[in-house]
CSV table of C-alpha atoms in Angstrom, one decimal:
chain,number,residue,atom,x,y,z
A,141,UNK,CA,-13.8,0.7,23.7
A,142,UNK,CA,-16.1,3.1,21.7
A,143,UNK,CA,-13.5,3.4,18.9
A,144,UNK,CA,-13.0,-0.4,18.8
A,145,UNK,CA,-16.8,-0.8,18.5
A,146,UNK,CA,-16.9,1.6,15.6
A,147,UNK,CA,-14.0,-0.1,13.8
A,148,UNK,CA,-15.6,-3.5,14.4
A,149,UNK,CA,-18.9,-2.2,12.9
A,150,UNK,CA,-17.0,-1.0,9.8
A,151,UNK,CA,-15.3,-4.4,9.5
A,152,UNK,CA,-18.7,-6.2,9.8
A,153,UNK,CA,-20.2,-3.8,7.2
A,154,UNK,CA,-17.4,-4.6,4.8
A,155,UNK,CA,-17.8,-8.3,5.4
A,156,UNK,CA,-21.5,-8.1,4.7
A,157,UNK,CA,-20.7,-6.4,1.4
A,158,UNK,CA,-18.6,-9.4,0.4
A,159,UNK,CA,-15.0,-8.2,1.1
A,160,UNK,CA,-12.5,-10.8,2.3
A,161,UNK,CA,-10.6,-10.3,5.6
A,162,UNK,CA,-7.5,-9.2,3.6
A,163,UNK,CA,-9.5,-6.6,1.7
A,164,UNK,CA,-11.1,-5.3,4.9
A,165,UNK,CA,-7.6,-5.1,6.4
A,166,UNK,CA,-6.4,-3.1,3.4
A,167,UNK,CA,-9.4,-0.8,3.6
A,168,UNK,CA,-9.1,-0.2,7.3
A,169,UNK,CA,-5.2,-0.1,7.4
A,170,UNK,CA,-5.2,-2.9,10.0
A,171,UNK,CA,-3.4,-6.3,10.1
A,172,UNK,CA,-5.5,-9.3,8.9
A,173,UNK,CA,-5.1,-10.7,12.5
A,174,UNK,CA,-6.8,-7.6,13.9
A,175,UNK,CA,-9.6,-7.8,11.4
A,176,UNK,CA,-10.2,-11.5,12.3
A,177,UNK,CA,-10.3,-10.5,15.9
A,178,UNK,CA,-12.8,-7.6,15.2
A,179,UNK,CA,-15.1,-10.0,13.2
A,180,UNK,CA,-15.0,-12.8,15.8
A,181,UNK,CA,-14.4,-11.0,19.1
A,182,UNK,CA,-18.0,-11.6,20.2
A,183,UNK,CA,-17.5,-15.3,19.9
A,184,UNK,CA,-13.9,-15.6,21.0
A,185,UNK,CA,-13.4,-12.6,23.3
A,186,UNK,CA,-9.9,-12.1,24.5
A,187,UNK,CA,-7.4,-9.3,24.0
A,188,UNK,CA,-6.9,-7.8,20.5
A,189,UNK,CA,-3.7,-8.4,18.7
A,190,UNK,CA,-1.1,-5.5,18.8
A,191,UNK,CA,-1.8,-3.2,15.9
A,192,UNK,CA,-1.8,0.5,14.9
A,193,UNK,CA,-4.7,2.0,13.1
A,194,UNK,CA,-3.5,4.4,10.4
A,195,UNK,CA,-5.9,7.1,9.2
A,196,UNK,CA,-4.7,9.8,6.9
A,197,UNK,CA,-8.1,11.4,5.9
A,198,UNK,CA,-6.8,14.9,6.9
A,199,UNK,CA,-4.3,14.6,4.1
A,200,UNK,CA,-6.5,12.9,1.6
A,201,UNK,CA,-9.3,15.4,1.6
A,202,UNK,CA,-7.2,18.1,-0.2
A,203,UNK,CA,-5.1,17.6,-3.3
A,204,UNK,CA,-2.5,20.1,-2.1
A,205,UNK,CA,-1.9,18.1,1.1
A,206,UNK,CA,-1.5,14.9,-1.0
A,207,UNK,CA,0.9,17.0,-3.1
A,208,UNK,CA,3.0,17.8,-0.1
A,209,UNK,CA,3.2,14.2,0.9
A,210,UNK,CA,4.1,13.2,-2.7
A,211,UNK,CA,6.8,15.8,-2.8
A,212,UNK,CA,8.4,14.3,0.4
A,213,UNK,CA,8.0,10.8,-1.0
A,214,UNK,CA,9.6,11.9,-4.3
A,215,UNK,CA,12.6,13.3,-2.4
A,216,UNK,CA,13.0,10.1,-0.5
A,217,UNK,CA,12.8,8.1,-3.7
A,218,UNK,CA,15.4,10.2,-5.4
A,219,UNK,CA,17.7,10.0,-2.3
A,220,UNK,CA,17.4,6.2,-2.2
A,221,UNK,CA,17.8,5.7,-5.9
A,222,UNK,CA,20.9,8.0,-6.0
A,223,UNK,CA,22.4,6.1,-3.0
A,224,UNK,CA,21.9,2.8,-4.7
A,225,UNK,CA,22.8,4.2,-8.2
A,226,UNK,CA,19.6,3.1,-9.8
A,227,UNK,CA,16.9,4.8,-11.9
A,228,UNK,CA,13.3,4.1,-12.7
A,229,UNK,CA,11.3,4.3,-16.0
A,230,UNK,CA,7.9,4.5,-14.3
A,231,UNK,CA,6.0,4.9,-11.1
A,232,UNK,CA,3.3,2.3,-10.1
A,233,UNK,CA,0.4,3.5,-8.0
A,234,UNK,CA,-1.3,0.7,-6.0
A,235,UNK,CA,-5.1,1.1,-6.2
A,236,UNK,CA,-6.8,2.9,-4.5
A,237,UNK,CA,-4.9,4.9,-2.1
A,238,UNK,CA,-1.5,4.8,-3.8
A,239,UNK,CA,-2.8,6.2,-7.1
A,240,UNK,CA,-3.0,9.9,-6.2
A,241,UNK,CA,0.4,9.8,-4.6
A,242,UNK,CA,1.9,7.9,-7.6
A,243,UNK,CA,0.4,10.3,-10.1
A,244,UNK,CA,2.0,13.3,-8.4
A,245,UNK,CA,5.3,11.5,-7.9
A,246,UNK,CA,5.4,10.5,-11.5
A,247,UNK,CA,4.9,14.1,-12.5
A,248,UNK,CA,7.6,15.3,-10.0
A,249,UNK,CA,10.1,12.7,-11.3
A,250,UNK,CA,9.1,13.0,-15.0
A,251,UNK,CA,8.3,9.2,-15.2
A,252,UNK,CA,5.5,7.2,-16.7
A,253,UNK,CA,2.5,6.4,-14.6
A,254,UNK,CA,1.4,2.8,-14.1
A,255,UNK,CA,-1.7,1.8,-12.2
A,256,UNK,CA,-1.9,-1.6,-10.4
A,257,UNK,CA,-5.0,-3.1,-9.0
A,258,UNK,CA,-4.2,-5.9,-6.5
A,259,UNK,CA,-5.9,-9.3,-6.9
A,260,UNK,CA,-9.1,-10.0,-5.1
A,261,UNK,CA,-8.9,-13.1,-2.8
A,262,UNK,CA,-12.6,-13.7,-3.2
A,263,UNK,CA,-12.3,-14.0,-7.0
A,264,UNK,CA,-9.0,-16.0,-6.8
A,265,UNK,CA,-7.3,-13.8,-9.4
A,266,UNK,CA,-3.9,-12.1,-9.4
A,267,UNK,CA,-3.4,-8.4,-9.8
A,268,UNK,CA,-3.9,-6.4,-13.0
A,269,UNK,CA,-2.3,-3.3,-14.6
A,270,UNK,CA,-4.7,-0.7,-16.1
A,271,UNK,CA,-4.4,-0.5,-19.9
A,272,UNK,CA,-5.2,3.2,-19.8
A,273,UNK,CA,-1.8,3.9,-18.4
A,274,UNK,CA,1.8,2.8,-19.0
A,275,UNK,CA,2.8,-0.9,-18.7
A,276,UNK,CA,5.6,-2.1,-16.4
A,277,UNK,CA,6.6,-4.6,-19.1
A,278,UNK,CA,10.4,-4.7,-19.4
A,279,UNK,CA,10.8,-1.6,-17.2
A,280,UNK,CA,12.5,-0.6,-14.0
A,281,UNK,CA,9.8,0.9,-11.8
A,282,UNK,CA,9.2,2.5,-8.4
A,283,UNK,CA,6.0,1.3,-6.5
A,284,UNK,CA,4.0,3.7,-4.3
A,285,UNK,CA,1.3,2.9,-1.8
A,286,UNK,CA,-0.1,4.5,1.3
A,287,UNK,CA,0.4,1.9,4.1
A,288,UNK,CA,2.4,-1.3,4.4
A,289,UNK,CA,0.7,-3.5,7.1
A,290,UNK,CA,2.0,-7.0,6.1
A,291,UNK,CA,3.7,-6.3,2.8
A,292,UNK,CA,1.6,-8.8,0.9
A,293,UNK,CA,0.1,-6.3,-1.6
A,294,UNK,CA,3.5,-5.0,-2.6
A,295,UNK,CA,5.0,-8.5,-2.7
A,296,UNK,CA,2.1,-9.5,-5.1
A,297,UNK,CA,2.9,-6.5,-7.3
A,298,UNK,CA,6.6,-7.4,-7.4
A,299,UNK,CA,5.6,-10.9,-8.6
A,300,UNK,CA,3.2,-9.5,-11.2
A,301,UNK,CA,5.7,-7.0,-12.5
A,302,UNK,CA,8.4,-9.8,-12.7
A,303,UNK,CA,5.9,-11.9,-14.8
A,304,UNK,CA,5.9,-9.1,-17.3
A,305,UNK,CA,9.7,-8.9,-17.4
A,306,UNK,CA,9.9,-5.7,-15.3
A,307,UNK,CA,11.7,-5.0,-12.1
A,308,UNK,CA,10.6,-3.0,-9.1
A,309,UNK,CA,13.6,-1.1,-7.9
A,310,UNK,CA,12.1,0.6,-4.8
A,311,UNK,CA,8.9,0.7,-2.8
A,312,UNK,CA,7.9,4.0,-1.2
A,313,UNK,CA,5.0,4.4,1.2
A,314,UNK,CA,3.5,7.0,3.5
A,315,UNK,CA,3.5,4.6,6.6
A,316,UNK,CA,5.4,1.4,7.2
A,317,UNK,CA,3.8,-0.6,10.1
A,318,UNK,CA,6.4,-3.3,9.9
A,319,UNK,CA,10.0,-3.7,11.0
A,320,UNK,CA,10.9,-4.6,7.4
A,321,UNK,CA,13.3,-2.5,5.3
A,322,UNK,CA,12.7,-4.6,2.1
A,323,UNK,CA,10.0,-6.7,0.6
A,324,UNK,CA,10.9,-9.7,-1.6
A,325,UNK,CA,14.4,-8.1,-2.1
A,326,UNK,CA,13.1,-4.7,-2.9
A,327,UNK,CA,14.2,-1.8,-0.7
A,328,UNK,CA,11.3,-0.3,1.3
A,329,UNK,CA,11.2,3.4,2.4
A,330,UNK,CA,8.5,5.3,4.2
A,331,UNK,CA,7.7,8.8,5.3
A,332,UNK,CA,6.7,7.4,8.7
A,333,UNK,CA,7.4,4.1,10.5
A,334,UNK,CA,4.6,3.2,13.0
A,335,UNK,CA,4.6,0.0,15.0
A,336,UNK,CA,3.8,-1.3,18.5
A,337,UNK,CA,6.7,-2.1,20.8
């Protein structure tokens, strides 16, 4: 229970800083249901929802380790795009954790780099693309993130890219915590699939 208490404390700290439950879930790589349980368990009690906590700090602390993961993700992306006879003009990195992976994948594939910042529930705004990088407007793009817990972030990005006349052809992540093989019609591939059974 010590680990659960530490995670609950982190969740409460984020809540006090003004993050929404969805933002806390993204930050902690947990489902929104688990975050709700962590924030209210003192009141409601009961068993936690089934979830898997994903931590990849051992990779993230060194650029070369991120590079190894990005190389494997690039290989998976090439395999999937070849299989489906598709190509991409650019690589979208989802802020924050998808950005270093996407930067290295875009270099490996020789594609433009696009940075996507998901919308913030607390401000009621959609996502945004950084103007310091390439735009997805009218392009076929690959999207990269670290963990898919619900798929909501990538689904929002798909919608935001479509609004600009672009198309996401493939989503590639380090870890897929769902049973899904596609999100909003976009194929989803992962280095690792982790889920409770």
